[in-house]
PDB file of C-alpha atoms in Angstrom:
ATOM      1  CA  UNK A   1      55.325 -35.685 -41.440  1.00 65.00           C
ATOM      2  CA  UNK A   2      56.854 -35.995 -37.945  1.00 79.00           C
ATOM      3  CA  UNK A   3      53.628 -34.585 -36.640  1.00 93.00           C
ATOM      4  CA  UNK A   4      53.462 -31.994 -33.837  1.00 96.00           C
ATOM      5  CA  UNK A   5      56.504 -32.509 -31.650  1.00 97.00           C
ATOM      6  CA  UNK A   6      56.680 -31.796 -27.939  1.00 98.00           C
ATOM      7  CA  UNK A   7      59.562 -31.907 -25.399  1.00 97.00           C
ATOM      8  CA  UNK A   8      60.426 -32.863 -22.710  1.00 97.00           C
ATOM      9  CA  UNK A   9      58.064 -35.870 -22.710  1.00 96.00           C
ATOM     10  CA  UNK A  10      58.507 -35.732 -19.107  1.00 97.00           C
ATOM     11  CA  UNK A  11      59.509 -33.017 -16.542  1.00 97.00           C
ATOM     12  CA  UNK A  12      59.948 -33.266 -12.594  1.00 98.00           C
ATOM     13  CA  UNK A  13      60.981 -30.345 -11.022  1.00 97.00           C
ATOM     14  CA  UNK A  14      60.877 -28.600  -7.351  1.00 97.00           C
ATOM     15  CA  UNK A  15      58.463 -26.192  -6.490  1.00 97.00           C
ATOM     16  CA  UNK A  16      59.555 -22.630  -7.322  1.00 97.00           C
ATOM     17  CA  UNK A  17      61.573 -23.657 -10.455  1.00 97.00           C
ATOM     18  CA  UNK A  18      61.177 -22.362 -13.919  1.00 97.00           C
ATOM     19  CA  UNK A  19      59.809 -24.872 -16.089  1.00 98.00           C
ATOM     20  CA  UNK A  20      59.590 -24.383 -20.288  1.00 98.00           C
ATOM     21  CA  UNK A  21      57.666 -26.490 -22.357  1.00 98.00           C
ATOM     22  CA  UNK A  22      58.534 -26.492 -26.183  1.00 98.00           C
ATOM     23  CA  UNK A  23      56.361 -27.544 -29.267  1.00 98.00           C
ATOM     24  CA  UNK A  24      57.337 -27.497 -32.764  1.00 97.00           C
ATOM     25  CA  UNK A  25      53.832 -27.517 -34.892  1.00 96.00           C
ATOM     26  CA  UNK A  26      53.348 -29.272 -38.242  1.00 94.00           C
ATOM     27  CA  UNK A  27      55.013 -27.245 -41.029  1.00 93.00           C
ATOM     28  CA  UNK A  28      52.439 -25.139 -42.919  1.00 89.00           C
ATOM     29  CA  UNK A  29      49.887 -25.265 -39.873  1.00 90.00           C
ATOM     30  CA  UNK A  30      49.115 -21.667 -39.084  1.00 86.00           C
ATOM     31  CA  UNK A  31      47.451 -22.226 -35.454  1.00 88.00           C
ATOM     32  CA  UNK A  32      48.690 -23.410 -32.454  1.00 92.00           C
ATOM     33  CA  UNK A  33      47.108 -24.420 -29.045  1.00 93.00           C
ATOM     34  CA  UNK A  34      48.363 -25.083 -25.827  1.00 95.00           C
ATOM     35  CA  UNK A  35      45.728 -27.283 -23.428  1.00 95.00           C
ATOM     36  CA  UNK A  36      46.519 -28.441 -20.132  1.00 96.00           C
ATOM     37  CA  UNK A  37      44.873 -31.965 -18.709  1.00 95.00           C
ATOM     38  CA  UNK A  38      44.217 -33.060 -15.583  1.00 94.00           C
ATOM     39  CA  UNK A  39      41.894 -35.528 -13.744  1.00 91.00           C
ATOM     40  CA  UNK A  40      39.778 -32.838 -12.081  1.00 91.00           C
ATOM     41  CA  UNK A  41      39.303 -30.502 -14.825  1.00 90.00           C
ATOM     42  CA  UNK A  42      39.989 -32.314 -17.953  1.00 90.00           C
ATOM     43  CA  UNK A  43      40.934 -30.708 -20.922  1.00 92.00           C
ATOM     44  CA  UNK A  44      41.411 -26.618 -20.741  1.00 91.00           C
ATOM     45  CA  UNK A  45      42.610 -24.749 -23.467  1.00 90.00           C
ATOM     46  CA  UNK A  46      45.291 -22.218 -22.292  1.00 93.00           C
ATOM     47  CA  UNK A  47      46.188 -20.186 -25.185  1.00 92.00           C
ATOM     48  CA  UNK A  48      45.936 -19.904 -28.935  1.00 87.00           C
ATOM     49  CA  UNK A  49      47.860 -18.490 -31.581  1.00 90.00           C
ATOM     50  CA  UNK A  50      47.239 -17.763 -35.269  1.00 86.00           C
ATOM     51  CA  UNK A  51      50.119 -16.856 -37.421  1.00 87.00           C
ATOM     52  CA  UNK A  52      52.434 -16.712 -34.308  1.00 91.00           C
ATOM     53  CA  UNK A  53      50.155 -13.798 -32.785  1.00 90.00           C
ATOM     54  CA  UNK A  54      48.374 -14.784 -29.140  1.00 90.00           C
ATOM     55  CA  UNK A  55      44.440 -14.618 -30.074  1.00 84.00           C
ATOM     56  CA  UNK A  56      43.119 -15.832 -26.734  1.00 84.00           C
ATOM     57  CA  UNK A  57      45.011 -16.176 -23.682  1.00 87.00           C
ATOM     58  CA  UNK A  58      41.849 -16.325 -21.178  1.00 86.00           C
ATOM     59  CA  UNK A  59      42.698 -19.578 -20.532  1.00 88.00           C
ATOM     60  CA  UNK A  60      46.054 -18.936 -18.735  1.00 92.00           C
ATOM     61  CA  UNK A  61      45.802 -19.750 -14.954  1.00 86.00           C
ATOM     62  CA  UNK A  62      47.788 -16.602 -13.771  1.00 84.00           C
ATOM     63  CA  UNK A  63      50.854 -14.580 -14.451  1.00 90.00           C
ATOM     64  CA  UNK A  64      53.117 -17.310 -13.493  1.00 95.00           C
ATOM     65  CA  UNK A  65      52.175 -18.606 -17.084  1.00 97.00           C
ATOM     66  CA  UNK A  66      53.258 -17.463 -20.525  1.00 97.00           C
ATOM     67  CA  UNK A  67      53.537 -18.559 -23.850  1.00 97.00           C
ATOM     68  CA  UNK A  68      55.387 -17.049 -26.847  1.00 96.00           C
ATOM     69  CA  UNK A  69      55.709 -18.033 -30.501  1.00 96.00           C
ATOM     70  CA  UNK A  70      58.470 -16.319 -31.660  1.00 95.00           C
ATOM     71  CA  UNK A  71      58.006 -18.059 -35.651  1.00 94.00           C
ATOM     72  CA  UNK A  72      55.796 -20.348 -37.276  1.00 93.00           C
ATOM     73  CA  UNK A  73      57.971 -23.296 -36.500  1.00 94.00           C
ATOM     74  CA  UNK A  74      58.532 -23.055 -32.396  1.00 96.00           C
ATOM     75  CA  UNK A  75      56.224 -22.124 -29.481  1.00 98.00           C
ATOM     76  CA  UNK A  76      57.276 -22.300 -25.483  1.00 98.00           C
ATOM     77  CA  UNK A  77      54.891 -22.177 -22.590  1.00 98.00           C
ATOM     78  CA  UNK A  78      56.646 -21.354 -19.563  1.00 98.00           C
ATOM     79  CA  UNK A  79      55.879 -21.669 -15.561  1.00 97.00           C
ATOM     80  CA  UNK A  80      57.709 -19.342 -13.551  1.00 97.00           C
ATOM     81  CA  UNK A  81      57.926 -20.145 -10.478  1.00 96.00           C
ATOM     82  CA  UNK A  82      55.961 -23.800 -10.746  1.00 97.00           C
ATOM     83  CA  UNK A  83      53.735 -24.905  -8.009  1.00 96.00           C
ATOM     84  CA  UNK A  84      52.753 -28.396  -7.114  1.00 97.00           C
ATOM     85  CA  UNK A  85      48.990 -27.722  -8.178  1.00 96.00           C
ATOM     86  CA  UNK A  86      50.789 -27.085 -11.838  1.00 97.00           C
ATOM     87  CA  UNK A  87      51.417 -30.905 -12.288  1.00 97.00           C
ATOM     88  CA  UNK A  88      49.659 -31.804 -15.380  1.00 97.00           C
ATOM     89  CA  UNK A  89      50.044 -33.230 -18.923  1.00 97.00           C
ATOM     90  CA  UNK A  90      50.177 -30.066 -21.103  1.00 98.00           C
ATOM     91  CA  UNK A  91      49.306 -30.776 -25.007  1.00 97.00           C
ATOM     92  CA  UNK A  92      50.344 -28.480 -27.763  1.00 97.00           C
ATOM     93  CA  UNK A  93      48.037 -28.844 -31.207  1.00 94.00           C
ATOM     94  CA  UNK A  94      48.522 -27.118 -34.398  1.00 93.00           C
ATOM     95  CA  UNK A  95      46.028 -26.834 -37.491  1.00 87.00           C
ATOM     96  CA  UNK A  96      45.782 -25.258 -40.567  1.00 79.00           C
ATOM     97  CA  UNK A  97      44.035 -21.646 -40.040  1.00 65.00           C
ATOM     98  CA  UNK A  98      41.610 -22.036 -42.956  1.00 56.00           C
ATOM     99  CA  UNK A  99      39.133 -24.734 -43.586  1.00 54.00           C
ATOM    100  CA  UNK A 100      36.863 -26.990 -40.975  1.00 55.00           C
ATOM    101  CA  UNK A 101      38.100 -29.982 -43.092  1.00 62.00           C
ATOM    102  CA  UNK A 102      41.237 -30.018 -41.184  1.00 69.00           C
ATOM    103  CA  UNK A 103      41.047 -31.351 -37.381  1.00 80.00           C
ATOM    104  CA  UNK A 104      43.578 -30.540 -34.892  1.00 86.00           C
ATOM    105  CA  UNK A 105      46.596 -32.734 -34.794  1.00 92.00           C
ATOM    106  CA  UNK A 106      48.053 -32.916 -30.932  1.00 94.00           C
ATOM    107  CA  UNK A 107      51.416 -33.737 -29.825  1.00 96.00           C
ATOM    108  CA  UNK A 108      52.116 -36.570 -27.473  1.00 95.00           C
ATOM    109  CA  UNK A 109      52.098 -33.679 -24.394  1.00 97.00           C
ATOM    110  CA  UNK A 110      54.604 -33.469 -21.893  1.00 98.00           C
ATOM    111  CA  UNK A 111      54.046 -34.852 -18.419  1.00 97.00           C
ATOM    112  CA  UNK A 112      54.932 -32.449 -15.652  1.00 98.00           C
ATOM    113  CA  UNK A 113      55.322 -33.208 -12.074  1.00 98.00           C
ATOM    114  CA  UNK A 114      56.254 -30.279  -9.617  1.00 98.00           C
ATOM    115  CA  UNK A 115      56.990 -31.736  -6.188  1.00 97.00           C
TER     116      UNK A 115
ATOM    117  CA  UNK B   1      29.162 -22.437 -27.873  1.00 62.00           C
ATOM    118  CA  UNK B   2      26.226 -24.792 -27.471  1.00 63.00           C
ATOM    119  CA  UNK B   3      26.226 -27.131 -24.625  1.00 87.00           C
ATOM    120  CA  UNK B   4      26.566 -30.740 -25.292  1.00 93.00           C
ATOM    121  CA  UNK B   5      25.454 -34.011 -23.287  1.00 94.00           C
ATOM    122  CA  UNK B   6      27.225 -37.047 -23.511  1.00 96.00           C
ATOM    123  CA  UNK B   7      27.086 -40.370 -21.283  1.00 97.00           C
ATOM    124  CA  UNK B   8      30.082 -40.806 -19.237  1.00 96.00           C
ATOM    125  CA  UNK B   9      30.687 -44.432 -20.314  1.00 97.00           C
ATOM    126  CA  UNK B  10      29.682 -47.206 -22.874  1.00 97.00           C
ATOM    127  CA  UNK B  11      30.705 -50.456 -23.421  1.00 97.00           C
ATOM    128  CA  UNK B  12      30.658 -52.279 -26.808  1.00 96.00           C
ATOM    129  CA  UNK B  13      31.643 -55.775 -27.947  1.00 97.00           C
ATOM    130  CA  UNK B  14      34.586 -56.233 -30.342  1.00 97.00           C
ATOM    131  CA  UNK B  15      33.648 -56.516 -33.938  1.00 96.00           C
ATOM    132  CA  UNK B  16      30.203 -54.624 -33.348  1.00 97.00           C
ATOM    133  CA  UNK B  17      29.298 -51.236 -34.035  1.00 97.00           C
ATOM    134  CA  UNK B  18      29.802 -48.933 -31.374  1.00 98.00           C
ATOM    135  CA  UNK B  19      27.114 -46.144 -31.429  1.00 98.00           C
ATOM    136  CA  UNK B  20      28.075 -42.921 -29.170  1.00 98.00           C
ATOM    137  CA  UNK B  21      25.275 -40.503 -28.835  1.00 98.00           C
ATOM    138  CA  UNK B  22      25.568 -36.509 -28.179  1.00 97.00           C
ATOM    139  CA  UNK B  23      22.840 -34.269 -27.175  1.00 96.00           C
ATOM    140  CA  UNK B  24      23.087 -30.394 -28.540  1.00 94.00           C
ATOM    141  CA  UNK B  25      19.618 -29.195 -28.183  1.00 92.00           C
ATOM    142  CA  UNK B  26      20.625 -25.671 -28.096  1.00 90.00           C
ATOM    143  CA  UNK B  27      22.703 -25.854 -31.113  1.00 90.00           C
ATOM    144  CA  UNK B  28      22.632 -22.763 -33.447  1.00 86.00           C
ATOM    145  CA  UNK B  29      22.357 -22.592 -37.376  1.00 85.00           C
ATOM    146  CA  UNK B  30      25.773 -22.320 -38.011  1.00 83.00           C
ATOM    147  CA  UNK B  31      27.451 -24.470 -35.315  1.00 86.00           C
ATOM    148  CA  UNK B  32      29.209 -27.474 -36.824  1.00 87.00           C
ATOM    149  CA  UNK B  33      29.367 -30.977 -34.615  1.00 92.00           C
ATOM    150  CA  UNK B  34      33.045 -32.073 -34.262  1.00 91.00           C
ATOM    151  CA  UNK B  35      34.265 -35.336 -32.659  1.00 95.00           C
ATOM    152  CA  UNK B  36      37.493 -36.347 -31.226  1.00 96.00           C
ATOM    153  CA  UNK B  37      39.079 -39.231 -29.253  1.00 97.00           C
ATOM    154  CA  UNK B  38      41.761 -39.504 -26.807  1.00 97.00           C
ATOM    155  CA  UNK B  39      43.367 -42.883 -26.353  1.00 96.00           C
ATOM    156  CA  UNK B  40      44.747 -43.765 -22.858  1.00 90.00           C
ATOM    157  CA  UNK B  41      48.072 -41.276 -22.581  1.00 84.00           C
ATOM    158  CA  UNK B  42      47.557 -39.896 -25.882  1.00 92.00           C
ATOM    159  CA  UNK B  43      46.807 -36.646 -27.254  1.00 94.00           C
ATOM    160  CA  UNK B  44      43.245 -36.129 -28.791  1.00 94.00           C
ATOM    161  CA  UNK B  45      42.788 -37.429 -32.246  1.00 94.00           C
ATOM    162  CA  UNK B  46      40.292 -35.881 -34.624  1.00 92.00           C
ATOM    163  CA  UNK B  47      37.614 -38.117 -36.049  1.00 95.00           C
ATOM    164  CA  UNK B  48      35.120 -36.496 -38.005  1.00 94.00           C
ATOM    165  CA  UNK B  49      32.821 -33.421 -38.244  1.00 91.00           C
ATOM    166  CA  UNK B  50      29.683 -31.921 -40.010  1.00 91.00           C
ATOM    167  CA  UNK B  51      26.991 -29.567 -40.336  1.00 90.00           C
ATOM    168  CA  UNK B  52      23.759 -30.986 -41.245  1.00 90.00           C
ATOM    169  CA  UNK B  53      24.332 -33.864 -43.352  1.00 86.00           C
ATOM    170  CA  UNK B  54      25.543 -37.538 -42.361  1.00 93.00           C
ATOM    171  CA  UNK B  55      29.280 -38.040 -42.934  1.00 95.00           C
ATOM    172  CA  UNK B  56      31.545 -40.602 -43.231  1.00 96.00           C
ATOM    173  CA  UNK B  57      35.326 -41.384 -43.780  1.00 94.00           C
ATOM    174  CA  UNK B  58      37.952 -43.906 -42.992  1.00 93.00           C
ATOM    175  CA  UNK B  59      37.255 -43.630 -39.370  1.00 93.00           C
ATOM    176  CA  UNK B  60      33.747 -43.223 -38.815  1.00 97.00           C
ATOM    177  CA  UNK B  61      30.136 -42.055 -39.529  1.00 97.00           C
ATOM    178  CA  UNK B  62      28.290 -39.198 -38.164  1.00 97.00           C
ATOM    179  CA  UNK B  63      24.556 -39.096 -38.105  1.00 97.00           C
ATOM    180  CA  UNK B  64      22.991 -35.643 -37.276  1.00 96.00           C
ATOM    181  CA  UNK B  65      19.287 -35.439 -36.788  1.00 96.00           C
ATOM    182  CA  UNK B  66      16.990 -33.377 -38.971  1.00 94.00           C
ATOM    183  CA  UNK B  67      16.467 -31.008 -36.087  1.00 94.00           C
ATOM    184  CA  UNK B  68      20.452 -31.400 -35.408  1.00 94.00           C
ATOM    185  CA  UNK B  69      19.523 -31.308 -31.710  1.00 94.00           C
ATOM    186  CA  UNK B  70      21.417 -34.657 -31.651  1.00 96.00           C
ATOM    187  CA  UNK B  71      23.936 -36.788 -33.393  1.00 97.00           C
ATOM    188  CA  UNK B  72      25.570 -39.994 -33.351  1.00 98.00           C
ATOM    189  CA  UNK B  73      29.281 -41.016 -33.894  1.00 98.00           C
ATOM    190  CA  UNK B  74      29.135 -44.547 -35.487  1.00 98.00           C
ATOM    191  CA  UNK B  75      32.291 -47.079 -35.335  1.00 97.00           C
ATOM    192  CA  UNK B  76      31.409 -49.488 -37.645  1.00 96.00           C
ATOM    193  CA  UNK B  77      33.349 -52.394 -36.513  1.00 95.00           C
ATOM    194  CA  UNK B  78      34.770 -51.891 -33.279  1.00 97.00           C
ATOM    195  CA  UNK B  79      38.190 -53.180 -32.042  1.00 97.00           C
ATOM    196  CA  UNK B  80      40.187 -52.912 -28.830  1.00 97.00           C
ATOM    197  CA  UNK B  81      42.128 -49.913 -30.146  1.00 96.00           C
ATOM    198  CA  UNK B  82      39.064 -48.025 -30.106  1.00 97.00           C
ATOM    199  CA  UNK B  83      38.753 -48.087 -26.468  1.00 98.00           C
ATOM    200  CA  UNK B  84      39.140 -44.572 -25.523  1.00 98.00           C
ATOM    201  CA  UNK B  85      37.203 -40.891 -24.484  1.00 97.00           C
ATOM    202  CA  UNK B  86      35.375 -39.724 -27.261  1.00 98.00           C
ATOM    203  CA  UNK B  87      34.492 -35.950 -27.163  1.00 96.00           C
ATOM    204  CA  UNK B  88      31.540 -34.272 -29.108  1.00 96.00           C
ATOM    205  CA  UNK B  89      31.734 -30.608 -29.378  1.00 92.00           C
ATOM    206  CA  UNK B  90      29.685 -27.958 -30.981  1.00 88.00           C
ATOM    207  CA  UNK B  91      31.083 -24.632 -31.975  1.00 80.00           C
ATOM    208  CA  UNK B  92      30.914 -21.996 -34.965  1.00 73.00           C
ATOM    209  CA  UNK B  93      33.773 -22.200 -37.137  1.00 67.00           C
ATOM    210  CA  UNK B  94      36.850 -20.223 -36.259  1.00 62.00           C
ATOM    211  CA  UNK B  95      38.739 -17.552 -38.226  1.00 57.00           C
ATOM    212  CA  UNK B  96      38.369 -18.370 -42.151  1.00 55.00           C
ATOM    213  CA  UNK B  97      36.347 -21.126 -41.559  1.00 51.00           C
ATOM    214  CA  UNK B  98      38.870 -22.997 -39.119  1.00 54.00           C
ATOM    215  CA  UNK B  99      37.899 -25.148 -36.286  1.00 56.00           C
ATOM    216  CA  UNK B 100      38.978 -22.343 -33.764  1.00 64.00           C
ATOM    217  CA  UNK B 101      39.376 -23.050 -30.468  1.00 70.00           C
ATOM    218  CA  UNK B 102      37.805 -26.146 -29.241  1.00 81.00           C
ATOM    219  CA  UNK B 103      36.510 -26.510 -25.587  1.00 82.00           C
ATOM    220  CA  UNK B 104      36.461 -30.104 -24.639  1.00 87.00           C
ATOM    221  CA  UNK B 105      33.739 -31.739 -22.174  1.00 89.00           C
ATOM    222  CA  UNK B 106      33.990 -34.705 -20.185  1.00 90.00           C
ATOM    223  CA  UNK B 107      33.527 -37.122 -23.112  1.00 95.00           C
ATOM    224  CA  UNK B 108      32.096 -40.724 -23.231  1.00 97.00           C
ATOM    225  CA  UNK B 109      34.429 -43.394 -21.955  1.00 97.00           C
ATOM    226  CA  UNK B 110      34.281 -46.199 -24.662  1.00 98.00           C
ATOM    227  CA  UNK B 111      35.476 -49.684 -23.454  1.00 98.00           C
ATOM    228  CA  UNK B 112      35.565 -52.300 -26.340  1.00 97.00           C
ATOM    229  CA  UNK B 113      35.921 -55.662 -25.008  1.00 96.00           C
ATOM    230  CA  UNK B 114      36.558 -58.997 -26.265  1.00 95.00           C
TER     231      UNK B 114
END
């Protein structure tokens, strides 16, 4: 099991550019979560999907952020245009929909730096 | 979701038990207690969870008080690799009993020292 796979691991971009972060959840997991982590705000839940459908996007900071899950094996988080305050580590996590016995599995994260 | 309170930091000697406390005095009857940890530069890792009975797995033990207002995560023989931030989260299970959308607080930074 390769776990949750995120790409890229590191991204450096200039302010105003579009950034796309990618996530491949564990096969068979029906829930997918995007988190953002900064020193100031800690881990923040941005959005989560159940069976490819967005359930709660109240954590998405503003309209510059968008997330999609076109199928069960792929999700993207897009920032357009990017700003320096978007610099953070972005984590993707997946879990089965049913059953409390299964914790989240997190990916290794994408470290985004906007200059 | 009930609010949790954890000490910001703790130290533990290598090989000794690490006991990490969590207060959740406003917990309701159907809320579970979940523990995760985050080792530096990695994504958080699920450890254990429980409702009212004590739980044990290969990683840790979870002791929940009878009134459920507090709990303790126990790492029986801490190693240097257990140095991490430990998060205690309380919430009602989500859709179909899943852990739902977990909200992470600031956690406890555990430093295991040689």
